[in-house]
Coordinates of N, CA and C in Angstrom, one line a residue:
M1 N -21.8 199.5 -212.3 CA -21.3 198.9 -213.6 C -22.0 197.5 -213.8
P2 N -22.7 197.4 -214.9 CA -23.4 196.1 -215.1 C -22.5 195.0 -215.4
Y3 N -22.9 193.8 -215.0 CA -22.1 192.6 -215.2 C -22.7 191.9 -216.4
N4 N -21.9 191.6 -217.4 CA -22.3 190.9 -218.6 C -21.8 189.5 -218.6
I5 N -22.7 188.5 -218.7 CA -22.3 187.1 -218.7 C -22.1 186.7 -220.1
R6 N -21.0 186.2 -220.5 CA -20.6 185.8 -221.8 C -21.4 184.6 -222.2
K7 N -22.1 184.6 -223.3 CA -22.8 183.4 -223.8 C -21.8 182.6 -224.6
D8 N -21.9 181.3 -224.5 CA -21.1 180.3 -225.3 C -21.5 180.4 -226.7
A9 N -20.6 180.2 -227.6 CA -21.0 180.3 -229.1 C -22.0 179.3 -229.5
S10 N -22.2 178.2 -228.7 CA -23.2 177.2 -229.1 C -24.6 177.5 -228.5
E11 N -25.0 178.7 -228.7 CA -26.4 179.1 -228.4 C -26.7 178.8 -226.9
G12 N -25.9 179.3 -226.0 CA -26.2 179.3 -224.6 C -25.9 178.0 -223.9
E13 N -25.4 177.0 -224.6 CA -25.0 175.7 -224.0 C -23.7 175.9 -223.3
S14 N -23.5 175.4 -222.1 CA -22.3 175.6 -221.3 C -21.2 174.6 -221.8
S15 N -20.0 175.1 -221.8 CA -18.9 174.2 -222.2 C -18.1 173.8 -221.0
M16 N -18.6 174.2 -219.8 CA -18.0 173.8 -218.5 C -19.1 173.2 -217.6
K17 N -18.6 172.3 -216.7 CA -19.5 171.7 -215.7 C -18.9 172.0 -214.3
G18 N -19.8 172.3 -213.4 CA -19.4 172.5 -212.0 C -19.7 171.2 -211.3
L19 N -18.8 170.7 -210.4 CA -18.9 169.5 -209.6 C -18.9 169.9 -208.2
I20 N -19.9 169.5 -207.4 CA -19.9 169.6 -206.0 C -19.8 168.2 -205.5
I21 N -18.7 167.8 -204.9 CA -18.5 166.4 -204.5 C -18.5 166.4 -202.9
F22 N -19.4 165.6 -202.4 CA -19.4 165.3 -201.0 C -18.9 163.9 -200.8
T23 N -17.9 163.7 -199.9 CA -17.4 162.4 -199.7 C -16.8 162.2 -198.3
R24 N -16.4 161.0 -198.0 CA -15.8 160.7 -196.7 C -14.5 161.4 -196.6
K25 N -14.1 161.9 -195.3 CA -12.9 162.6 -195.1 C -11.7 161.7 -195.5
E26 N -11.7 160.4 -195.3 CA -10.6 159.6 -195.6 C -10.4 159.4 -197.1
K27 N -11.4 159.8 -197.9 CA -11.3 159.7 -199.3 C -10.8 160.9 -200.0
L28 N -10.5 162.0 -199.2 CA -10.1 163.3 -199.8 C -8.9 163.2 -200.6
D29 N -7.8 162.5 -200.1 CA -6.6 162.5 -200.9 C -6.7 161.8 -202.2
A30 N -7.5 160.7 -202.2 CA -7.7 160.0 -203.5 C -8.5 160.8 -204.5
V31 N -9.5 161.5 -204.0 CA -10.3 162.4 -204.9 C -9.5 163.6 -205.4
K32 N -8.7 164.2 -204.5 CA -7.8 165.3 -204.9 C -6.8 164.8 -206.0
Q33 N -6.3 163.6 -205.9 CA -5.3 163.1 -206.9 C -6.0 162.9 -208.2
V34 N -7.2 162.4 -208.2 CA -8.0 162.2 -209.5 C -8.2 163.6 -210.1
L35 N -8.6 164.6 -209.4 CA -8.8 165.9 -209.9 C -7.5 166.5 -210.5
H36 N -6.5 166.4 -209.7 CA -5.2 166.9 -210.1 C -4.7 166.3 -211.4
D37 N -4.8 165.0 -211.5 CA -4.3 164.2 -212.7 C -5.1 164.5 -213.9
R38 N -6.4 164.8 -213.8 CA -7.3 164.8 -215.0 C -7.9 166.1 -215.4
T39 N -7.6 167.2 -214.6 CA -8.2 168.5 -215.0 C -7.1 169.6 -214.9
P40 N -7.2 170.6 -215.8 CA -6.3 171.7 -215.7 C -6.6 172.7 -214.6
G41 N -7.7 172.7 -214.1 CA -8.1 173.6 -213.1 C -7.8 173.2 -211.7
G42 N -8.3 174.0 -210.7 CA -8.1 173.7 -209.3 C -9.3 173.2 -208.7
M43 N -9.3 173.3 -207.3 CA -10.5 172.9 -206.6 C -10.5 173.7 -205.3
A44 N -11.7 173.7 -204.6 CA -11.8 174.2 -203.3 C -12.3 173.1 -202.4
V45 N -11.8 173.0 -201.2 CA -12.1 171.9 -200.3 C -12.6 172.5 -199.0
S46 N -13.7 172.0 -198.5 CA -14.3 172.5 -197.2 C -14.6 171.3 -196.3
D47 N -14.5 171.5 -195.0 CA -15.0 170.5 -194.0 C -16.5 170.9 -193.8
V48 N -17.4 169.9 -193.9 CA -18.8 170.2 -193.8 C -19.5 169.2 -192.9
L49 N -20.6 169.5 -192.4 CA -21.5 168.6 -191.7 C -22.7 168.3 -192.6
G50 N -23.2 167.1 -192.7 CA -24.4 166.9 -193.5 C -25.1 165.6 -193.0
C51 N -26.2 165.3 -193.6 CA -27.0 164.1 -193.3 C -27.6 163.6 -194.6
G52 N -27.8 162.3 -194.6 CA -28.4 161.6 -195.7 C -28.9 160.3 -195.1
R53 N -28.7 159.2 -195.8 CA -29.2 157.9 -195.4 C -28.3 157.3 -194.3
Q54 N -27.0 157.7 -194.3 CA -26.1 157.1 -193.3 C -26.5 157.6 -191.9
K55 N -26.4 156.8 -191.0 CA -26.8 157.1 -189.6 C -25.6 157.7 -188.9
A56 N -25.8 158.8 -188.2 CA -24.7 159.4 -187.4 C -24.6 158.8 -186.1
D57 N -23.4 158.9 -185.5 CA -23.1 158.5 -184.1 C -23.7 159.5 -183.2
P58 N -24.7 159.1 -182.4 CA -25.4 160.1 -181.5 C -24.4 160.7 -180.4
N59 N -23.3 160.1 -180.2 CA -22.4 160.6 -179.2 C -21.6 161.9 -179.7
I60 N -21.6 162.1 -181.0 CA -20.8 163.2 -181.5 C -21.7 164.2 -182.2
T61 N -23.0 164.0 -182.3 CA -23.8 164.9 -183.1 C -24.8 165.8 -182.3
G62 N -24.7 165.8 -181.0 CA -25.6 166.7 -180.3 C -25.2 168.1 -180.5
I63 N -26.0 168.9 -181.0 CA -25.7 170.3 -181.2 C -26.7 171.2 -180.5
P64 N -26.2 172.0 -179.5 CA -27.2 172.8 -178.7 C -27.8 173.9 -179.6
L65 N -29.1 173.8 -179.7 CA -29.9 174.8 -180.5 C -30.5 175.9 -179.5
V66 N -30.8 175.4 -178.3 CA -31.3 176.3 -177.3 C -30.4 176.2 -176.1
P67 N -29.9 177.3 -175.5 CA -29.0 177.1 -174.4 C -29.5 176.2 -173.3
G68 N -28.6 175.2 -173.0 CA -29.0 174.2 -172.0 C -29.7 173.0 -172.5
I69 N -30.2 173.0 -173.7 CA -30.9 171.9 -174.3 C -30.2 171.4 -175.6
E70 N -29.9 170.1 -175.6 CA -29.3 169.5 -176.8 C -30.3 168.7 -177.6
V71 N -30.3 168.9 -178.9 CA -31.2 168.1 -179.8 C -30.3 167.4 -180.7
E72 N -30.5 166.1 -180.9 CA -29.7 165.2 -181.8 C -30.2 165.5 -183.2
I73 N -29.3 165.9 -184.0 CA -29.6 166.2 -185.4 C -29.1 165.1 -186.4
G74 N -28.0 164.4 -186.0 CA -27.5 163.4 -186.8 C -26.7 163.8 -188.0
L75 N -25.8 164.8 -187.8 CA -25.0 165.3 -188.9 C -23.6 164.5 -188.9
M76 N -23.2 164.2 -190.1 CA -21.9 163.5 -190.2 C -20.8 164.5 -190.7
H77 N -19.6 164.3 -190.3 CA -18.5 165.0 -190.9 C -18.2 164.5 -192.3
K78 N -18.1 165.4 -193.2 CA -17.8 165.1 -194.6 C -16.9 166.1 -195.2
V79 N -16.4 165.9 -196.4 CA -15.6 166.9 -197.1 C -16.4 167.3 -198.4
R80 N -16.4 168.6 -198.7 CA -17.0 169.1 -199.9 C -15.9 169.6 -200.8
I81 N -15.9 169.1 -202.0 CA -14.9 169.6 -203.0 C -15.6 170.2 -204.2
D82 N -15.3 171.4 -204.5 CA -15.9 172.2 -205.6 C -14.9 172.3 -206.7
A83 N -15.2 171.9 -207.9 CA -14.3 172.1 -209.0 C -15.2 172.4 -210.3
V84 N -14.5 173.1 -211.2 CA -15.1 173.4 -212.5 C -14.2 172.8 -213.5
V85 N -14.8 172.0 -214.4 CA -14.1 171.3 -215.4 C -14.7 171.5 -216.8
R86 N -13.9 171.2 -217.8 CA -14.4 171.2 -219.2 C -15.5 170.2 -219.3
D87 N -16.5 170.5 -220.2 CA -17.6 169.6 -220.4 C -17.2 168.2 -220.7
E88 N -16.3 168.1 -221.6 CA -15.9 166.7 -222.1 C -15.1 165.9 -221.0
D89 N -14.6 166.6 -220.0 CA -13.9 165.9 -218.9 C -14.8 165.4 -217.8
A90 N -16.1 165.9 -217.8 CA -16.9 165.7 -216.6 C -17.3 164.2 -216.4
E91 N -17.8 163.5 -217.4 CA -18.2 162.1 -217.2 C -17.0 161.2 -216.9
P92 N -15.9 161.3 -217.6 CA -14.8 160.4 -217.2 C -14.3 160.7 -215.8
L93 N -14.3 162.0 -215.4 CA -13.9 162.4 -214.1 C -14.9 161.9 -213.0
I94 N -16.2 162.0 -213.3 CA -17.2 161.4 -212.3 C -16.9 159.9 -212.1
D95 N -16.7 159.2 -213.2 CA -16.4 157.8 -213.1 C -15.2 157.5 -212.3
A96 N -14.1 158.2 -212.5 CA -12.9 158.0 -211.8 C -13.1 158.4 -210.3
I97 N -13.8 159.4 -210.0 CA -14.1 159.8 -208.6 C -14.9 158.7 -207.9
C98 N -15.9 158.2 -208.6 CA -16.7 157.1 -208.0 C -15.8 155.8 -207.8
D99 N -14.9 155.6 -208.7 CA -14.0 154.4 -208.5 C -13.2 154.5 -207.2
V100 N -12.6 155.7 -207.0 CA -11.7 155.8 -205.8 C -12.4 156.1 -204.5
A101 N -13.7 156.7 -204.6 CA -14.3 157.1 -203.4 C -15.3 156.1 -202.8
A102 N -15.7 155.1 -203.6 CA -16.8 154.2 -203.2 C -16.2 153.1 -202.3
T103 N -17.0 152.9 -201.2 CA -16.7 151.8 -200.3 C -17.8 150.7 -200.4
G104 N -19.0 151.1 -201.0 CA -20.1 150.2 -201.1 C -21.0 150.3 -199.9
K105 N -20.8 151.3 -199.1 CA -21.6 151.5 -197.9 C -22.3 152.9 -197.9
F106 N -23.4 153.0 -197.1 CA -24.0 154.3 -197.0 C -23.0 155.3 -196.5
G107 N -23.1 156.5 -197.1 CA -22.2 157.6 -196.6 C -21.0 157.8 -197.5
D108 N -21.0 157.1 -198.7 CA -19.9 157.3 -199.6 C -19.9 158.7 -200.2
G109 N -21.1 159.3 -200.3 CA -21.2 160.7 -200.8 C -22.1 160.8 -202.0
K110 N -22.0 162.0 -202.6 CA -22.7 162.4 -203.8 C -21.9 163.3 -204.6
I111 N -22.2 163.4 -205.9 CA -21.6 164.4 -206.8 C -22.8 165.1 -207.4
F112 N -22.8 166.4 -207.3 CA -23.8 167.2 -208.0 C -23.2 167.9 -209.1
V113 N -23.8 167.9 -210.3 CA -23.3 168.4 -211.5 C -24.2 169.5 -212.0
Y114 N -23.6 170.6 -212.4 CA -24.3 171.7 -213.0 C -23.6 172.4 -214.1
D115 N -24.3 173.1 -214.9 CA -23.7 173.9 -216.0 C -23.1 175.2 -215.5
V116 N -21.9 175.5 -215.9 CA -21.2 176.8 -215.6 C -21.3 177.7 -216.8
V117 N -21.9 178.8 -216.6 CA -22.1 179.8 -217.7 C -20.8 180.4 -218.1
D118 N -19.9 180.8 -217.2 CA -18.7 181.5 -217.5 C -17.7 181.3 -216.3
A119 N -16.5 181.6 -216.6 CA -15.4 181.7 -215.5 C -14.5 182.8 -215.9
V120 N -14.0 183.5 -214.9 CA -13.1 184.6 -215.2 C -11.8 184.5 -214.3
R121 N -10.7 184.5 -214.9 CA -9.4 184.5 -214.2 C -9.2 186.0 -213.8
I122 N -9.2 186.3 -212.6 CA -9.1 187.7 -212.1 C -7.8 188.4 -212.6
R123 N -6.7 187.7 -212.5 CA -5.4 188.3 -212.8 C -5.3 188.7 -214.3
T124 N -5.8 187.9 -215.2 CA -5.6 188.2 -216.7 C -6.9 188.5 -217.4
R125 N -8.1 188.3 -216.7 CA -9.4 188.5 -217.2 C -9.7 187.5 -218.4
E126 N -8.9 186.4 -218.4 CA -9.3 185.3 -219.4 C -10.7 184.8 -219.0
R127 N -11.4 184.3 -220.0 CA -12.8 183.9 -219.8 C -13.0 182.5 -220.3
G128 N -14.0 181.8 -219.8 CA -14.4 180.5 -220.2 C -13.4 179.5 -219.8
E129 N -13.2 178.5 -220.7 CA -12.3 177.4 -220.4 C -10.8 177.9 -220.2
A130 N -10.5 178.9 -220.8 CA -9.1 179.5 -220.7 C -8.9 179.9 -219.3
A131 N -9.9 180.2 -218.5 CA -9.8 180.7 -217.1 C -9.6 179.5 -216.2
L132 N -9.8 178.3 -216.6 CA -9.6 177.2 -215.8 C -8.2 176.9 -215.5

């Protein structure tokens, strides 16, 4: 059965944005509250390991890649939050997340923003923003 992606009425422009938010674990509750207060949709939260400019503690980051040999990779524990929001909510939401998640130090995280072509609520088959 072929899958048809619904095009937005505005000539292929997305009316939804996807946000991938990486932040400190201790900032999770504050970011969750911002998303809950400002968006009709939900979110998915994952514990992740990652690296960037922040330096990891070498005592906790040794990951055995070859049995018996440990190689320091320098991965930090972070939280990943995935959310899809209405296009007009994206910028104010990004500002609010930065306000609550910023400490001013390396390791505060990043937000990746992308266009979402469509969304489908499985139970009702509602599409687009109605599915959020």
